[in-house]
């Protein structure tokens, strides 16, 4: 899943970027509210982590602008403001969740996963399709309840497909959801990873729609 982090504190921003990447997220980090105003058009983000105390253009302005532009992705607000009025204002402006600084990285990741589940209408922490299931928190995949060893990139592709059940995803969109701005991608990387997923999980798990992209296969 691709996450946008908007945080002007270099220690917090760099820590979030590195830590969330270790937990399976693709992360882009901006330290300017002005840049964040137009960031949603740059990549298909699944969620955002937004600091309210940004210089120049504060996070509340950014959040309100995103919502006016029609961007409905989940937004986790980070702030040092712990007054009830500030939290209510943030939620009323369109935030999906609120976290007071200082915070633990694992809680940020857990809240992001919970927001993503809610945005997809999912109640269970497991994502499943037929005999295949995936635990986003543990980064583990299962076939008929038995663990299957997948690479980090294979897990990421499986997660994207499971979160978009019923949709055909173009290869380019899958790439954009898996890689941040700093990563170079080989032209056939997605095809290679999907080939390996089919070998490990079954050739019918992922279906190719010619000329369009990939989707989950029919449950047998």
PDB file of C-alpha atoms in Angstrom:
ATOM      1  CA  UNK A   1       0.000   0.000   0.000  1.00  0.00           C
ATOM      2  CA  UNK A   2       1.270   3.443  -0.867  1.00  0.00           C
ATOM      3  CA  UNK A   3       1.176   6.039   1.894  1.00  0.00           C
ATOM      4  CA  UNK A   4       1.795   9.785   1.821  1.00  0.00           C
ATOM      5  CA  UNK A   5       3.445  11.213   4.947  1.00  0.00           C
ATOM      6  CA  UNK A   6       3.305  15.000   5.426  1.00  0.00           C
ATOM      7  CA  UNK A   7       5.505  16.000   8.369  1.00  0.00           C
ATOM      8  CA  UNK A   8       7.902  18.934   8.696  1.00  0.00           C
ATOM      9  CA  UNK A   9       9.955  17.515  11.595  1.00  0.00           C
ATOM     10  CA  UNK A  10      12.872  15.716   9.868  1.00  0.00           C
ATOM     11  CA  UNK A  11      13.341  13.173  12.660  1.00  0.00           C
ATOM     12  CA  UNK A  12       9.666  12.198  12.728  1.00  0.00           C
ATOM     13  CA  UNK A  13       9.277  12.271   8.948  1.00  0.00           C
ATOM     14  CA  UNK A  14      12.365  10.197   8.258  1.00  0.00           C
ATOM     15  CA  UNK A  15      11.455   7.790  11.053  1.00  0.00           C
ATOM     16  CA  UNK A  16       7.954   7.285   9.688  1.00  0.00           C
ATOM     17  CA  UNK A  17       9.241   6.775   6.168  1.00  0.00           C
ATOM     18  CA  UNK A  18      11.874   4.222   7.160  1.00  0.00           C
ATOM     19  CA  UNK A  19       9.759   2.474   9.783  1.00  0.00           C
ATOM     20  CA  UNK A  20       6.603   2.118   7.699  1.00  0.00           C
ATOM     21  CA  UNK A  21       8.684   0.857   4.771  1.00  0.00           C
ATOM     22  CA  UNK A  22      10.005  -1.891   7.042  1.00  0.00           C
ATOM     23  CA  UNK A  23       6.388  -2.812   7.821  1.00  0.00           C
ATOM     24  CA  UNK A  24       5.447  -3.270   4.172  1.00  0.00           C
ATOM     25  CA  UNK A  25       4.247   0.188   3.112  1.00  0.00           C
ATOM     26  CA  UNK A  26       5.544   2.203   0.158  1.00  0.00           C
ATOM     27  CA  UNK A  27       6.041   5.695   1.572  1.00  0.00           C
ATOM     28  CA  UNK A  28       6.484   9.165   0.077  1.00  0.00           C
ATOM     29  CA  UNK A  29       7.414  11.928   2.523  1.00  0.00           C
ATOM     30  CA  UNK A  30       6.711  15.641   2.092  1.00  0.00           C
ATOM     31  CA  UNK A  31       7.684  18.311   4.627  1.00  0.00           C
ATOM     32  CA  UNK A  32       5.633  21.171   3.193  1.00  0.00           C
ATOM     33  CA  UNK A  33       1.925  21.823   3.433  1.00  0.00           C
ATOM     34  CA  UNK A  34       2.034  23.729   0.156  1.00  0.00           C
ATOM     35  CA  UNK A  35       3.469  20.696  -1.653  1.00  0.00           C
ATOM     36  CA  UNK A  36       0.888  18.449   0.000  1.00  0.00           C
ATOM     37  CA  UNK A  37      -2.006  20.514  -1.378  1.00  0.00           C
ATOM     38  CA  UNK A  38      -1.391  19.083  -4.840  1.00  0.00           C
ATOM     39  CA  UNK A  39       0.252  15.747  -3.968  1.00  0.00           C
ATOM     40  CA  UNK A  40      -2.847  13.643  -4.498  1.00  0.00           C
ATOM     41  CA  UNK A  41      -2.572  14.045  -8.241  1.00  0.00           C
ATOM     42  CA  UNK A  42       0.950  12.622  -8.256  1.00  0.00           C
ATOM     43  CA  UNK A  43       0.249   9.032  -7.171  1.00  0.00           C
ATOM     44  CA  UNK A  44      -2.645   6.693  -6.263  1.00  0.00           C
ATOM     45  CA  UNK A  45      -2.226   6.888  -2.499  1.00  0.00           C
ATOM     46  CA  UNK A  46      -4.167   4.494  -0.280  1.00  0.00           C
ATOM     47  CA  UNK A  47      -3.894   6.612   2.874  1.00  0.00           C
ATOM     48  CA  UNK A  48      -2.121   9.662   4.278  1.00  0.00           C
ATOM     49  CA  UNK A  49      -0.438  10.563   7.551  1.00  0.00           C
ATOM     50  CA  UNK A  50      -0.796  14.308   8.048  1.00  0.00           C
ATOM     51  CA  UNK A  51       0.761  16.584  10.660  1.00  0.00           C
ATOM     52  CA  UNK A  52      -1.396  19.565  11.591  1.00  0.00           C
ATOM     53  CA  UNK A  53       1.437  21.853  12.667  1.00  0.00           C
ATOM     54  CA  UNK A  54       2.969  22.502   9.264  1.00  0.00           C
ATOM     55  CA  UNK A  55       4.624  25.865   8.562  1.00  0.00           C
ATOM     56  CA  UNK A  56       3.142  28.198   5.981  1.00  0.00           C
ATOM     57  CA  UNK A  57       0.113  26.090   5.136  1.00  0.00           C
ATOM     58  CA  UNK A  58      -1.112  24.086   8.110  1.00  0.00           C
ATOM     59  CA  UNK A  59      -2.435  20.542   8.020  1.00  0.00           C
ATOM     60  CA  UNK A  60      -6.047  21.555   8.579  1.00  0.00           C
ATOM     61  CA  UNK A  61      -5.935  23.650   5.407  1.00  0.00           C
ATOM     62  CA  UNK A  62      -4.367  20.752   3.515  1.00  0.00           C
ATOM     63  CA  UNK A  63      -7.013  18.317   4.763  1.00  0.00           C
ATOM     64  CA  UNK A  64      -9.895  20.606   3.877  1.00  0.00           C
ATOM     65  CA  UNK A  65      -8.397  21.163   0.420  1.00  0.00           C
ATOM     66  CA  UNK A  66      -8.041  17.422  -0.204  1.00  0.00           C
ATOM     67  CA  UNK A  67     -11.660  16.834   0.718  1.00  0.00           C
ATOM     68  CA  UNK A  68     -12.876  19.707  -1.475  1.00  0.00           C
ATOM     69  CA  UNK A  69     -10.923  18.191  -4.363  1.00  0.00           C
ATOM     70  CA  UNK A  70     -12.823  14.931  -3.845  1.00  0.00           C
ATOM     71  CA  UNK A  71      -9.965  12.861  -2.413  1.00  0.00           C
ATOM     72  CA  UNK A  72     -11.624  10.380  -0.056  1.00  0.00           C
ATOM     73  CA  UNK A  73      -8.606   8.349   1.009  1.00  0.00           C
ATOM     74  CA  UNK A  74      -8.244   7.673   4.754  1.00  0.00           C
ATOM     75  CA  UNK A  75      -6.248  10.349   6.605  1.00  0.00           C
ATOM     76  CA  UNK A  76      -4.526   9.836   9.945  1.00  0.00           C
ATOM     77  CA  UNK A  77      -3.831  13.171  11.620  1.00  0.00           C
ATOM     78  CA  UNK A  78      -0.725  13.561  13.791  1.00  0.00           C
ATOM     79  CA  UNK A  79      -0.516  16.500  16.128  1.00  0.00           C
ATOM     80  CA  UNK A  80       0.914  17.824  19.356  1.00  0.00           C
ATOM     81  CA  UNK A  81      -2.418  19.566  19.994  1.00  0.00           C
ATOM     82  CA  UNK A  82      -4.209  17.442  22.568  1.00  0.00           C
ATOM     83  CA  UNK A  83      -7.212  19.676  23.303  1.00  0.00           C
ATOM     84  CA  UNK A  84     -10.597  18.112  22.662  1.00  0.00           C
ATOM     85  CA  UNK A  85     -11.598  21.063  20.470  1.00  0.00           C
ATOM     86  CA  UNK A  86      -8.600  20.527  18.170  1.00  0.00           C
ATOM     87  CA  UNK A  87      -9.389  16.827  17.795  1.00  0.00           C
ATOM     88  CA  UNK A  88     -13.050  17.507  17.052  1.00  0.00           C
ATOM     89  CA  UNK A  89     -12.098  20.163  14.482  1.00  0.00           C
ATOM     90  CA  UNK A  90      -9.749  17.746  12.744  1.00  0.00           C
ATOM     91  CA  UNK A  91     -12.341  14.978  12.586  1.00  0.00           C
ATOM     92  CA  UNK A  92     -15.012  17.402  11.364  1.00  0.00           C
ATOM     93  CA  UNK A  93     -12.632  18.606   8.637  1.00  0.00           C
ATOM     94  CA  UNK A  94     -12.423  15.070   7.261  1.00  0.00           C
ATOM     95  CA  UNK A  95      -9.792  13.189   9.277  1.00  0.00           C
ATOM     96  CA  UNK A  96     -10.468   9.476   9.754  1.00  0.00           C
ATOM     97  CA  UNK A  97      -8.343   9.057  12.866  1.00  0.00           C
ATOM     98  CA  UNK A  98      -6.261  11.138  15.241  1.00  0.00           C
ATOM     99  CA  UNK A  99      -2.981  10.402  17.024  1.00  0.00           C
ATOM    100  CA  UNK A 100      -1.280  12.631  19.587  1.00  0.00           C
ATOM    101  CA  UNK A 101       2.489  13.079  19.580  1.00  0.00           C
ATOM    102  CA  UNK A 102       4.602  11.389  20.820  1.00  0.00           C
ATOM    103  CA  UNK A 103       3.431   8.101  19.334  1.00  0.00           C
ATOM    104  CA  UNK A 104       4.694   4.587  18.663  1.00  0.00           C
ATOM    105  CA  UNK A 105       5.381   3.524  15.094  1.00  0.00           C
ATOM    106  CA  UNK A 106       3.516   0.240  15.537  1.00  0.00           C
ATOM    107  CA  UNK A 107       0.395   2.184  16.532  1.00  0.00           C
ATOM    108  CA  UNK A 108       0.628   4.357  13.416  1.00  0.00           C
ATOM    109  CA  UNK A 109       0.872   1.198  11.285  1.00  0.00           C
ATOM    110  CA  UNK A 110      -2.035  -0.451  13.121  1.00  0.00           C
ATOM    111  CA  UNK A 111      -4.243   2.609  12.687  1.00  0.00           C
ATOM    112  CA  UNK A 112      -3.371   2.781   8.968  1.00  0.00           C
ATOM    113  CA  UNK A 113      -4.319  -0.874   8.506  1.00  0.00           C
ATOM    114  CA  UNK A 114      -7.584  -0.329  10.394  1.00  0.00           C
ATOM    115  CA  UNK A 115      -8.450   2.714   8.268  1.00  0.00           C
ATOM    116  CA  UNK A 116      -7.717   0.761   5.084  1.00  0.00           C
ATOM    117  CA  UNK A 117      -9.972  -2.077   6.228  1.00  0.00           C
ATOM    118  CA  UNK A 118     -12.802   0.334   6.994  1.00  0.00           C
ATOM    119  CA  UNK A 119     -12.384   2.089   3.650  1.00  0.00           C
ATOM    120  CA  UNK A 120     -12.832  -1.271   1.919  1.00  0.00           C
ATOM    121  CA  UNK A 121     -15.780  -2.326   4.101  1.00  0.00           C
ATOM    122  CA  UNK A 122     -13.805  -5.162   5.704  1.00  0.00           C
ATOM    123  CA  UNK A 123     -14.414  -6.329   9.272  1.00  0.00           C
ATOM    124  CA  UNK A 124     -11.786  -9.057   9.664  1.00  0.00           C
ATOM    125  CA  UNK A 125      -8.084  -8.302  10.020  1.00  0.00           C
ATOM    126  CA  UNK A 126      -7.442 -11.078   7.480  1.00  0.00           C
ATOM    127  CA  UNK A 127      -7.820 -10.491   3.745  1.00  0.00           C
ATOM    128  CA  UNK A 128      -8.969 -13.623   1.964  1.00  0.00           C
ATOM    129  CA  UNK A 129      -9.942 -15.040  -1.391  1.00  0.00           C
ATOM    130  CA  UNK A 130     -10.860 -18.690  -1.685  1.00  0.00           C
ATOM    131  CA  UNK A 131      -8.114 -20.781  -0.074  1.00  0.00           C
ATOM    132  CA  UNK A 132      -5.716 -17.837   0.108  1.00  0.00           C
ATOM    133  CA  UNK A 133      -5.540 -15.447   3.067  1.00  0.00           C
ATOM    134  CA  UNK A 134      -3.196 -12.678   4.123  1.00  0.00           C
ATOM    135  CA  UNK A 135      -2.479 -11.103   7.505  1.00  0.00           C
ATOM    136  CA  UNK A 136      -1.337  -7.489   6.848  1.00  0.00           C
ATOM    137  CA  UNK A 137      -0.038  -6.988  10.382  1.00  0.00           C
ATOM    138  CA  UNK A 138       2.109 -10.124  10.442  1.00  0.00           C
ATOM    139  CA  UNK A 139       2.916  -9.875   6.701  1.00  0.00           C
ATOM    140  CA  UNK A 140       2.089 -13.573   6.318  1.00  0.00           C
ATOM    141  CA  UNK A 141       0.189 -15.388   3.555  1.00  0.00           C
ATOM    142  CA  UNK A 142      -1.618 -18.683   3.932  1.00  0.00           C
ATOM    143  CA  UNK A 143      -2.861 -21.333   1.527  1.00  0.00           C
ATOM    144  CA  UNK A 144      -5.527 -23.564   3.043  1.00  0.00           C
ATOM    145  CA  UNK A 145      -4.437 -22.170   6.450  1.00  0.00           C
ATOM    146  CA  UNK A 146      -0.815 -23.242   5.909  1.00  0.00           C
ATOM    147  CA  UNK A 147       1.875 -20.521   5.800  1.00  0.00           C
ATOM    148  CA  UNK A 148       3.369 -19.819   2.383  1.00  0.00           C
ATOM    149  CA  UNK A 149       6.771 -18.171   2.060  1.00  0.00           C
ATOM    150  CA  UNK A 150       6.469 -15.078  -0.138  1.00  0.00           C
ATOM    151  CA  UNK A 151       8.898 -12.268  -0.782  1.00  0.00           C
ATOM    152  CA  UNK A 152       8.080  -8.750   0.432  1.00  0.00           C
ATOM    153  CA  UNK A 153       7.160  -7.668  -3.095  1.00  0.00           C
ATOM    154  CA  UNK A 154       4.966 -10.750  -3.666  1.00  0.00           C
ATOM    155  CA  UNK A 155       3.154 -10.022  -0.397  1.00  0.00           C
ATOM    156  CA  UNK A 156       2.622  -6.421  -1.467  1.00  0.00           C
ATOM    157  CA  UNK A 157       1.106  -7.432  -4.814  1.00  0.00           C
ATOM    158  CA  UNK A 158      -1.154  -9.972  -3.132  1.00  0.00           C
ATOM    159  CA  UNK A 159      -2.310  -7.318  -0.655  1.00  0.00           C
ATOM    160  CA  UNK A 160      -3.122  -4.837  -3.436  1.00  0.00           C
ATOM    161  CA  UNK A 161      -5.190  -7.429  -5.294  1.00  0.00           C
ATOM    162  CA  UNK A 162      -7.015  -8.574  -2.144  1.00  0.00           C
ATOM    163  CA  UNK A 163      -7.904  -4.986  -1.244  1.00  0.00           C
ATOM    164  CA  UNK A 164      -9.295  -4.495  -4.746  1.00  0.00           C
ATOM    165  CA  UNK A 165     -11.389  -7.635  -5.157  1.00  0.00           C
ATOM    166  CA  UNK A 166     -13.602  -7.452  -8.209  1.00  0.00           C
ATOM    167  CA  UNK A 167     -11.436  -4.839  -9.929  1.00  0.00           C
ATOM    168  CA  UNK A 168      -9.034  -5.281 -12.816  1.00  0.00           C
ATOM    169  CA  UNK A 169      -5.862  -3.372 -11.972  1.00  0.00           C
ATOM    170  CA  UNK A 170      -3.566  -2.178 -14.760  1.00  0.00           C
ATOM    171  CA  UNK A 171       0.058  -3.139 -14.305  1.00  0.00           C
ATOM    172  CA  UNK A 172       0.995   0.549 -14.105  1.00  0.00           C
ATOM    173  CA  UNK A 173      -1.429   1.108 -11.211  1.00  0.00           C
ATOM    174  CA  UNK A 174      -0.010  -1.867  -9.297  1.00  0.00           C
ATOM    175  CA  UNK A 175       3.480  -0.467  -9.799  1.00  0.00           C
ATOM    176  CA  UNK A 176       2.428   2.962  -8.544  1.00  0.00           C
ATOM    177  CA  UNK A 177       0.890   1.456  -5.399  1.00  0.00           C
ATOM    178  CA  UNK A 178       4.019  -0.576  -4.614  1.00  0.00           C
ATOM    179  CA  UNK A 179       6.884   1.799  -5.351  1.00  0.00           C
ATOM    180  CA  UNK A 180       7.636   5.269  -4.043  1.00  0.00           C
ATOM    181  CA  UNK A 181       9.235   8.100  -6.011  1.00  0.00           C
ATOM    182  CA  UNK A 182      12.776   6.926  -5.268  1.00  0.00           C
ATOM    183  CA  UNK A 183      12.511   3.368  -6.578  1.00  0.00           C
ATOM    184  CA  UNK A 184      13.473   2.334 -10.103  1.00  0.00           C
ATOM    185  CA  UNK A 185      11.467  -0.549 -11.509  1.00  0.00           C
ATOM    186  CA  UNK A 186      12.446  -3.118 -14.118  1.00  0.00           C
ATOM    187  CA  UNK A 187       9.994  -3.240 -16.997  1.00  0.00           C
ATOM    188  CA  UNK A 188       8.842  -6.834 -16.346  1.00  0.00           C
ATOM    189  CA  UNK A 189       9.057  -6.845 -12.535  1.00  0.00           C
ATOM    190  CA  UNK A 190       5.301  -7.131 -11.913  1.00  0.00           C
ATOM    191  CA  UNK A 191       4.947 -10.004 -14.390  1.00  0.00           C
ATOM    192  CA  UNK A 192       7.812 -11.886 -12.741  1.00  0.00           C
ATOM    193  CA  UNK A 193       6.336 -11.465  -9.248  1.00  0.00           C
ATOM    194  CA  UNK A 194       2.886 -12.591 -10.421  1.00  0.00           C
ATOM    195  CA  UNK A 195       4.435 -15.645 -12.090  1.00  0.00           C
ATOM    196  CA  UNK A 196       6.004 -16.595  -8.748  1.00  0.00           C
ATOM    197  CA  UNK A 197       2.740 -15.973  -6.887  1.00  0.00           C
ATOM    198  CA  UNK A 198       0.924 -18.349  -9.213  1.00  0.00           C
ATOM    199  CA  UNK A 199       3.562 -21.033  -8.663  1.00  0.00           C
ATOM    200  CA  UNK A 200       3.222 -20.721  -4.897  1.00  0.00           C
ATOM    201  CA  UNK A 201      -0.525 -20.136  -4.520  1.00  0.00           C
ATOM    202  CA  UNK A 202      -1.990 -21.785  -7.617  1.00  0.00           C
ATOM    203  CA  UNK A 203      -2.218 -20.658 -11.216  1.00  0.00           C
ATOM    204  CA  UNK A 204      -5.906 -19.702 -10.909  1.00  0.00           C
ATOM    205  CA  UNK A 205      -5.386 -17.271  -8.012  1.00  0.00           C
ATOM    206  CA  UNK A 206      -4.493 -14.345 -10.270  1.00  0.00           C
ATOM    207  CA  UNK A 207      -6.122 -13.852 -13.661  1.00  0.00           C
ATOM    208  CA  UNK A 208      -4.653 -11.853 -16.527  1.00  0.00           C
ATOM    209  CA  UNK A 209      -7.119  -9.686 -18.432  1.00  0.00           C
ATOM    210  CA  UNK A 210      -5.441  -9.153 -21.775  1.00  0.00           C
ATOM    211  CA  UNK A 211      -4.752  -5.577 -22.642  1.00  0.00           C
ATOM    212  CA  UNK A 212      -5.890  -4.331 -19.236  1.00  0.00           C
ATOM    213  CA  UNK A 213      -4.130  -5.907 -16.253  1.00  0.00           C
ATOM    214  CA  UNK A 214      -4.661  -8.336 -13.400  1.00  0.00           C
ATOM    215  CA  UNK A 215      -7.437  -9.380 -11.049  1.00  0.00           C
ATOM    216  CA  UNK A 216      -8.146 -12.175  -8.613  1.00  0.00           C
ATOM    217  CA  UNK A 217      -9.186 -15.404 -10.263  1.00  0.00           C
ATOM    218  CA  UNK A 218     -12.413 -17.298  -9.878  1.00  0.00           C
ATOM    219  CA  UNK A 219     -12.816 -19.162  -6.588  1.00  0.00           C
ATOM    220  CA  UNK A 220     -13.009 -22.898  -7.276  1.00  0.00           C
TER     221      UNK A 220
END
